[in-house]
Short mmCIF file of C-alpha atoms in Angstrom, two decimals:
data_model
loop_
_atom_site.label_atom_id
_atom_site.label_comp_id
_atom_site.label_asym_id
_atom_site.label_seq_id
_atom_site.Cartn_x
_atom_site.Cartn_y
_atom_site.Cartn_z
CA PRO A 1 0.23 32.30 34.13
CA ASN A 2 0.34 34.64 31.15
CA GLU A 3 2.24 31.78 29.37
CA LEU A 4 -0.47 29.58 30.06
CA ARG A 5 -2.87 31.72 28.92
CA LYS A 6 -1.27 32.59 25.61
CA PRO A 7 0.39 29.14 24.62
CA GLU A 8 1.94 29.19 20.91
CA LEU A 9 -0.43 28.02 18.21
CA GLY A 10 1.19 25.28 16.39
CA SER A 11 1.41 25.27 12.57
CA SER A 12 0.42 21.91 10.14
CA GLN A 13 3.96 22.16 9.38
CA GLU A 14 5.30 22.09 12.92
CA ILE A 15 3.20 19.10 13.61
CA TYR A 16 3.95 16.98 10.49
CA ASP A 17 7.86 17.58 11.44
CA LEU A 18 7.31 16.56 14.73
CA ILE A 19 5.49 13.34 13.45
CA VAL A 20 8.16 12.87 10.89
CA SER A 21 11.03 13.23 13.47
CA ASP A 22 9.56 10.57 15.99
CA LEU A 23 9.32 8.13 13.55
CA THR A 24 12.64 8.82 11.89
CA THR A 25 14.27 8.26 15.43
CA ALA A 26 11.92 5.27 16.11
CA LYS A 27 13.48 3.76 13.05
CA THR A 28 16.89 4.28 14.65
CA LEU A 29 16.05 3.11 18.05
CA ILE A 30 13.99 -0.16 17.23
CA GLY A 31 16.56 -2.49 15.78
CA ASN A 32 15.63 -6.01 15.11
CA TYR A 33 12.96 -6.12 17.35
CA ASN A 34 10.08 -8.18 15.88
CA LYS A 35 6.99 -9.64 18.05
CA GLU A 36 3.42 -10.44 17.02
CA GLY A 37 1.25 -7.19 17.33
CA ARG A 38 3.87 -5.15 17.93
CA VAL A 39 5.40 -2.36 16.04
CA ASN A 40 8.84 -3.27 13.73
CA TYR A 41 11.25 -1.54 11.74
CA TYR A 42 9.28 -2.08 8.77
CA ALA A 43 6.03 -1.08 10.37
CA ILE A 44 7.78 2.14 10.97
CA CYS A 45 8.68 2.64 7.50
CA GLY A 46 5.09 1.94 6.70
CA GLU A 47 3.61 4.61 8.56
CA LEU A 48 6.41 7.46 7.14
CA VAL A 49 5.11 6.06 3.80
CA ARG A 50 1.56 7.26 5.02
CA VAL A 51 2.75 10.72 6.21
CA TYR A 52 4.98 11.62 3.61
CA PHE A 53 2.88 10.42 0.78
CA LEU A 54 -0.24 12.56 2.68
CA ILE A 55 1.73 15.79 2.99
CA GLY A 56 3.23 15.56 -0.65
CA LYS A 57 6.57 14.38 0.01
CA HIS A 58 6.98 11.65 -2.80
CA ALA A 59 10.59 11.10 -3.11
CA GLU A 60 10.66 10.33 0.87
CA ALA A 61 7.54 8.10 0.57
CA LYS A 62 8.99 6.03 -2.37
CA LEU A 63 12.36 5.60 -0.49
CA GLU A 64 10.40 4.01 2.50
CA CYS A 65 8.52 1.76 0.29
CA ASP A 66 11.95 0.61 -1.45
CA GLU A 67 13.08 -0.09 1.91
CA ILE A 68 9.89 -2.26 2.98
CA LEU A 69 9.37 -3.89 -0.46
CA ASN A 70 13.23 -4.04 -1.84
CA SER A 71 13.89 -6.21 1.87
CA GLY A 72 12.08 -9.41 0.35
CA LYS A 73 10.56 -9.86 3.92
CA TYR A 74 6.87 -9.17 2.69
CA PRO A 75 5.99 -10.94 -0.55
CA LEU A 76 2.46 -11.41 -1.78
CA GLN A 77 0.83 -14.72 -1.35
CA SER A 78 -1.48 -16.31 -3.93
CA ASP A 79 -4.23 -16.57 -1.28
CA VAL A 80 -5.76 -13.23 -1.13
CA MET A 81 -7.61 -14.11 2.22
CA ALA A 82 -4.61 -15.28 3.96
CA ALA A 83 -4.09 -12.15 5.87
CA PHE A 84 -7.28 -12.01 7.26
CA ASN A 85 -7.81 -15.59 8.79
CA LYS A 86 -5.08 -16.06 11.20
CA ALA A 87 -5.77 -16.32 15.01
CA PRO A 88 -3.21 -14.96 17.68
CA GLY A 89 0.11 -17.08 17.49
CA ASP A 90 -0.46 -18.22 13.90
CA ALA A 91 2.45 -17.16 11.84
CA ALA A 92 1.22 -13.94 9.68
CA ALA A 93 0.84 -14.08 5.90
CA SER A 94 3.92 -13.34 4.24
CA GLU A 95 2.55 -9.71 3.09
CA VAL A 96 1.51 -8.58 6.66
CA ILE A 97 3.93 -5.86 8.14
CA MET A 98 1.92 -5.59 11.30
CA GLU A 99 -0.94 -7.07 12.67
CA PHE A 100 -3.79 -6.16 15.63
CA VAL A 101 -3.57 -9.43 17.62
CA PRO A 102 -6.72 -9.85 19.76
CA ASP A 103 -6.61 -11.55 23.14
CA PRO A 104 -6.72 -15.12 22.53
CA VAL A 105 -9.69 -15.68 25.15
CA THR A 106 -11.73 -12.65 24.73
CA GLY A 107 -10.83 -10.93 21.66
CA ASN A 108 -10.37 -7.64 23.80
CA ASN A 109 -13.57 -6.73 22.21
CA GLU A 110 -11.79 -5.03 19.68
CA TRP A 111 -14.52 -5.46 16.95
CA ASP A 112 -14.58 -1.73 15.57
CA ALA A 113 -14.30 -3.51 11.67
CA THR A 114 -18.23 -4.74 12.50
CA ILE A 115 -19.69 -1.59 11.28
CA ILE A 116 -18.30 -2.26 7.46
CA SER A 117 -17.70 -6.07 7.41
CA LYS A 118 -20.43 -8.55 6.53
CA THR A 119 -19.98 -10.78 9.68
CA MET A 120 -19.74 -9.93 13.32
CA PRO A 121 -17.36 -11.96 15.79
CA TRP A 122 -19.97 -12.88 18.36
CA GLY A 123 -20.07 -16.51 18.59
CA VAL A 124 -19.60 -16.55 14.87
CA ILE A 125 -16.97 -19.32 13.34
CA ASN A 126 -15.31 -20.15 10.37
CA GLY A 127 -15.92 -16.59 8.88
CA GLY A 128 -19.65 -16.80 8.60
CA ARG A 129 -19.86 -18.51 5.43
CA GLY A 130 -20.89 -21.65 4.32
CA ALA A 131 -22.94 -23.84 7.17
CA ASP A 132 -22.01 -21.26 9.93
CA TRP A 133 -23.42 -18.25 7.60
CA ASN A 134 -23.90 -14.95 9.59
CA HIS A 135 -24.51 -11.64 8.19
CA CYS A 136 -24.63 -9.08 10.98
CA SER A 137 -27.63 -6.98 11.36
CA TRP A 138 -25.77 -3.86 12.54
CA VAL A 139 -24.05 -3.87 9.02
CA MET A 140 -26.04 -1.85 6.70
CA PHE A 141 -22.87 -0.47 4.46
CA TYR A 142 -22.51 -2.25 1.54
CA MET A 143 -20.26 -0.91 -1.76
CA SER A 144 -21.74 1.88 -3.52
CA ASP A 145 -22.87 1.86 -7.18
CA TYR A 146 -19.88 3.84 -8.27
CA PHE A 147 -17.58 0.96 -6.35
CA MET A 148 -19.35 -2.08 -8.12
CA LYS A 149 -18.87 -0.51 -11.75
CA GLU A 150 -15.22 1.19 -11.00
CA THR A 151 -13.91 -2.16 -10.03
CA GLY A 152 -15.37 -3.83 -12.94
CA TRP A 153 -17.26 -6.36 -11.10
CA MET A 154 -20.76 -5.07 -12.00
CA VAL A 155 -21.47 -3.51 -15.48
CA ASP A 156 -23.62 -0.75 -14.82
CA PRO A 157 -25.27 -0.60 -11.41
CA PRO A 158 -28.22 0.49 -10.83
CA ASP A 159 -29.14 -0.19 -14.67
CA ASP A 160 -27.51 -3.32 -14.81
CA TYR A 161 -26.07 -5.76 -11.82
CA SER A 162 -24.81 -8.55 -13.97
CA GLY A 163 -21.06 -9.58 -13.21
CA GLY A 164 -18.75 -6.94 -14.54
CA PRO A 165 -15.85 -7.61 -17.03
CA VAL A 166 -13.23 -8.99 -14.29
CA ALA A 167 -15.60 -10.31 -12.00
CA LEU A 168 -15.00 -13.86 -12.65
CA LEU A 169 -11.34 -13.25 -12.83
CA ASP A 170 -10.62 -11.32 -9.60
CA LYS A 171 -9.76 -13.78 -6.32
CA ARG A 172 -11.12 -10.91 -3.95
CA TYR A 173 -14.52 -10.55 -5.76
CA ASN A 174 -16.45 -13.43 -3.37
CA ASN A 175 -13.81 -13.57 -1.16
CA THR A 176 -12.41 -10.35 0.78
CA TYR A 177 -16.11 -9.24 -0.55
CA ILE A 178 -19.05 -11.16 -1.13
CA ARG A 179 -21.94 -10.49 -3.63
CA LEU A 180 -25.25 -11.08 -2.27
CA GLU A 181 -28.37 -11.04 -5.14
CA GLY A 182 -31.49 -9.45 -4.04
CA TYR A 183 -34.08 -10.74 -1.32
CA ARG A 184 -36.23 -13.42 -2.49
CA GLU A 185 -37.98 -16.09 -0.77
CA MET A 186 -36.70 -19.44 -0.60
CA LEU A 187 -37.62 -21.83 -3.45
CA PRO A 188 -38.92 -25.21 -2.70
CA GLY A 189 -36.46 -27.75 -2.60
CA GLU A 190 -33.62 -25.00 -2.62
CA ASP A 191 -30.20 -25.82 -0.72
CA LEU A 192 -30.62 -23.79 2.62
CA ILE A 193 -26.75 -23.13 2.64
CA THR A 194 -26.62 -22.22 -0.89
CA TYR A 195 -29.63 -19.91 -0.44
CA LYS A 196 -28.43 -17.98 2.85
CA ASN A 197 -24.70 -17.61 0.86
CA THR A 198 -26.03 -16.07 -2.25
CA ILE A 199 -29.09 -14.54 -1.46
CA MET A 200 -29.69 -11.41 0.64
CA THR A 201 -31.60 -12.56 3.80
CA GLN A 202 -30.64 -10.08 6.41
CA PHE A 203 -32.40 -7.04 4.77
CA GLN A 204 -35.49 -8.16 2.84
CA GLY A 205 -35.67 -4.69 1.85
CA ILE A 206 -32.50 -4.96 -0.23
CA THR A 207 -33.86 -6.64 -3.69
CA TRP A 208 -31.00 -5.79 -5.73
CA PRO A 209 -27.61 -7.10 -6.02
CA SER A 210 -25.18 -5.96 -3.70
CA ILE A 211 -21.11 -6.26 -2.78
CA TRP A 212 -20.22 -6.41 0.85
CA LEU A 213 -16.78 -6.14 2.61
CA ASP A 214 -16.07 -9.52 3.82
CA LYS A 215 -12.25 -9.41 4.87
CA TYR A 216 -12.52 -9.45 8.36
CA PHE A 217 -13.25 -11.85 11.37
CA ARG A 218 -12.59 -14.54 8.72
CA GLY A 219 -10.80 -16.97 10.90
CA ALA A 220 -12.03 -20.24 12.61
CA ASP A 221 -13.22 -18.17 15.78
CA CYS A 222 -13.98 -14.82 14.57
CA ALA A 223 -14.00 -13.16 18.07
CA VAL A 224 -10.29 -13.87 17.97
CA THR A 225 -9.11 -13.42 14.44
CA LYS A 226 -6.08 -10.97 13.74
CA GLN A 227 -6.12 -8.01 11.60
CA PRO A 228 -3.50 -6.72 9.43
CA LEU A 229 -2.51 -3.07 9.76
CA TYR A 230 0.12 -2.70 7.43
CA ARG A 231 0.29 -4.90 4.27
CA SER A 232 2.93 -4.88 1.35
CA ALA A 233 -0.01 -4.68 -1.16
CA GLU A 234 -0.54 -1.10 -0.06
CA PHE A 235 3.00 -0.05 -0.45
CA TYR A 236 3.26 -1.43 -3.99
CA LEU A 237 0.21 0.53 -4.99
CA THR A 238 1.37 3.72 -3.14
CA ARG A 239 4.67 3.20 -5.08
CA ALA A 240 2.71 3.14 -8.12
CA ALA A 241 0.54 5.97 -7.78
CA ILE A 242 3.73 8.07 -6.85
CA ASP A 243 5.76 6.62 -10.08
CA CYS A 244 2.90 7.68 -12.52
CA GLU A 245 2.09 11.09 -10.63
CA ASN A 246 5.84 12.02 -11.13
CA ASP A 247 6.38 10.23 -14.62
CA PHE A 248 9.17 7.88 -13.15
CA GLY A 249 10.09 4.73 -14.81
CA ASP A 250 7.46 2.70 -16.24
CA PHE A 251 4.52 4.76 -14.37
CA GLY A 252 4.08 2.25 -11.62
CA ALA A 253 2.96 -0.89 -14.07
CA ALA A 254 5.51 -3.37 -12.29
CA ASP A 255 4.13 -2.48 -8.94
CA LEU A 256 0.57 -2.23 -10.28
CA ASN A 257 0.75 -5.53 -11.96
CA MET A 258 2.40 -7.33 -8.72
CA VAL A 259 -1.09 -6.62 -7.08
CA ARG A 260 -3.12 -7.45 -10.18
CA ASN A 261 -1.48 -10.96 -10.86
CA ARG A 262 -1.73 -11.98 -7.29
CA ALA A 263 -5.36 -11.28 -7.62
CA GLY A 264 -5.81 -13.07 -10.87
CA LEU A 265 -5.98 -10.07 -13.16
CA PRO A 266 -3.93 -9.64 -16.24
CA SER A 267 -0.79 -7.36 -16.60
CA ILE A 268 -1.64 -4.10 -18.28
CA ASN A 269 1.21 -1.40 -19.56
CA ARG A 270 1.16 2.63 -19.95
CA ALA A 271 1.60 2.11 -23.22
CA ASP A 272 -1.74 0.60 -23.96
CA TYR A 273 -3.42 3.65 -22.79
CA ALA A 274 -3.75 6.92 -24.65
CA THR A 275 -3.70 9.39 -21.65
CA LYS A 276 -1.66 9.40 -18.30
CA ASP A 277 -5.18 10.21 -16.68
CA ALA A 278 -6.75 6.97 -18.11
CA TRP A 279 -3.62 4.67 -16.84
CA PHE A 280 -3.75 6.57 -13.43
CA ASP A 281 -7.39 5.48 -13.46
CA GLU A 282 -6.29 1.89 -13.31
CA ILE A 283 -4.08 2.37 -10.47
CA HIS A 284 -7.08 3.94 -8.36
CA ARG A 285 -9.27 1.14 -9.43
CA GLU A 286 -6.74 -1.11 -8.28
CA ARG A 287 -6.46 0.49 -4.78
CA MET A 288 -10.23 0.36 -4.43
CA ARG A 289 -10.22 -3.12 -5.08
CA GLU A 290 -7.37 -4.17 -2.89
CA MET A 291 -7.64 -2.12 -0.13
CA GLY A 292 -11.48 -0.97 0.08
CA VAL A 293 -12.01 0.54 3.20
CA GLU A 294 -9.18 -1.24 4.91
CA MET A 295 -7.78 1.15 7.45
CA GLY A 296 -9.48 4.30 6.26
CA ASP A 297 -7.58 3.81 3.24
CA ARG A 298 -9.78 5.55 0.73
CA CYS A 299 -9.94 9.39 1.67
CA ARG A 300 -6.33 8.97 2.76
CA TYR A 301 -5.34 8.02 -0.55
CA LEU A 302 -7.41 10.50 -2.61
CA MET A 303 -6.04 13.52 -0.14
CA SER A 304 -2.82 12.37 -0.64
CA LEU A 305 -3.05 12.64 -4.24
CA ARG A 306 -4.82 15.85 -4.19
CA LEU A 307 -7.95 14.45 -5.75
CA PRO A 308 -11.53 15.24 -5.07
CA ILE A 309 -13.56 13.40 -2.35
CA GLY A 310 -16.55 12.58 -4.51
CA LEU A 311 -20.11 12.15 -4.05
CA GLY A 312 -20.27 8.44 -4.65
CA ASP A 313 -24.06 7.43 -5.09
CA ARG A 314 -25.34 10.55 -3.37
CA PRO A 315 -27.39 13.34 -5.32
CA ALA A 316 -25.49 15.92 -7.29
CA ASP A 317 -27.95 18.57 -6.22
CA GLY A 318 -26.39 19.77 -3.00
CA SER A 319 -28.90 18.05 -0.92
CA ALA A 320 -26.42 15.33 0.63
CA GLY A 321 -23.25 17.77 0.93
CA ALA A 322 -20.92 18.55 -1.74
CA ILE A 323 -17.72 17.04 -3.59
CA ALA A 324 -14.78 17.72 -1.17
CA ASN A 325 -11.76 19.50 -3.05
CA PRO A 326 -8.19 20.38 -2.35
CA PRO A 327 -7.33 21.46 0.71
CA TYR A 328 -10.57 19.94 1.92
CA SER A 329 -11.28 23.01 4.13
CA ASP A 330 -14.66 22.09 4.89
CA TRP A 331 -13.75 18.35 6.14
CA TYR A 332 -12.01 19.40 9.51
CA PHE A 333 -13.72 19.93 12.50
CA ARG A 334 -14.20 23.65 13.84
CA ILE A 335 -11.92 24.75 16.93
CA PRO A 336 -14.46 24.97 20.13
CA GLU A 337 -15.31 28.26 20.92
CA ASP A 338 -13.77 27.51 24.57
CA GLU A 339 -10.60 27.10 22.90
CA VAL A 340 -10.56 30.40 21.09
CA ASN A 341 -11.98 32.25 23.78
CA SER A 342 -9.35 31.03 26.47
CA ASN A 343 -6.34 31.15 24.67
CA GLY A 344 -5.08 34.24 24.12
CA SER A 345 -2.85 33.42 21.08
CA TYR A 346 -5.83 33.55 18.79
CA PRO A 347 -6.16 37.10 17.22
CA PRO A 348 -8.87 39.49 18.43
CA GLY A 349 -11.65 38.95 15.93
CA PHE A 350 -10.72 35.55 14.95
CA THR A 351 -13.55 33.73 13.17
CA GLN A 352 -13.62 30.24 11.19
CA GLU A 353 -16.15 31.31 8.94
#
C-alpha cells in the first residue's frame, strides 16, 4: 500500500529513454514485414528521427534519416498530389513510408483532418474540386498572412495579396493547397464551375484572398482516401535542418533542393546567402510549404530546433497570448491537483506556479 501511495516520479529523460529503447528493439524484431497501413521497418526509423530530433540528438536522427533515404525505397515522385489521392488497396506513392488506411467501405469515420482541410469526406468525390466542388462549412482555418508571405505565395498580405515570387513555379500552390479570391457575387455569364473553384463562396464574410490546405480527402471517393503518416520528403528536410544547424557538409543544400526541385522550384546554395541564418530561413520556408499542418509538424519542428513558436497573425500586445520560447514551459498541461494530492512522491509545498 505504501508503494501504491508513493509511486516513483519518472523524469522526461527516463520516458524518452524508454521510447527510444522500445523503437530500437522494434527495429530488430520487425524484419521485412510490410503490409498496407501497418508499421514497417522504415516507419520505425521515421519515428526515431522525430524523437531524436525533438530531444536534440541530431547525430542519431541523421543516421535514421540516412537509413530511410539511402535505402532507395522511397524516392520523391514528380506529382505532388500522388501521396494524397490513393484508395485502400492502391499502391502507395513512392515517397510514402506508411499510410493510414480507412475501411474501404465505411471509411472508419477517421476524418480528423476535416478541421484543417478545405473539403470533407461525406459524400464528396474527386477531391471536392472541379464539377464536384466542395468546401466544408466546418473548416474555418486558412493559412495565416505570415505563412502566405513566407512561402512566397503572396507578396505582402494583408497589404498586397497578389501572387508572390514563387507562386506560379510551385506545384503545391493550388494543388496541395488552394487559393481562393475573396467573396463576390457571380457575374452574369460567368461559368459556375470556375466561379466555385476560384472564388470564396462558403464564407461570404471572407472578402480577401486566402490560401487553404487541400491535401486530404483528394481521392475519387473522399471518405476512403488514404492519409500518409510518414513521407520521405519530411526526412530530406529534417536532414537538411540538421546539416545546417551543425555546419555539416553543404549545409543541407542537396536535401533541400531535392524537395524544392520536385515542387518545381530552382536549386539554391548556401554560398549565395550572406549569413547562415538567412540560409536556414530557406530551409524553414520549404518545410512550411511541404509539410504545412501535416502530422502536427510545425510546432514539433520548431521545438526540435529550440526556436520560438511565434504569434503568427495574432496581435503582439499580449491580448492573444505570447510567443512560446524554449523550453516552452507555459505550453504544458498542469499536473492535475488530484494527482499531486494523492501521490506522496510530490514534495511538501509542491507548486506549479
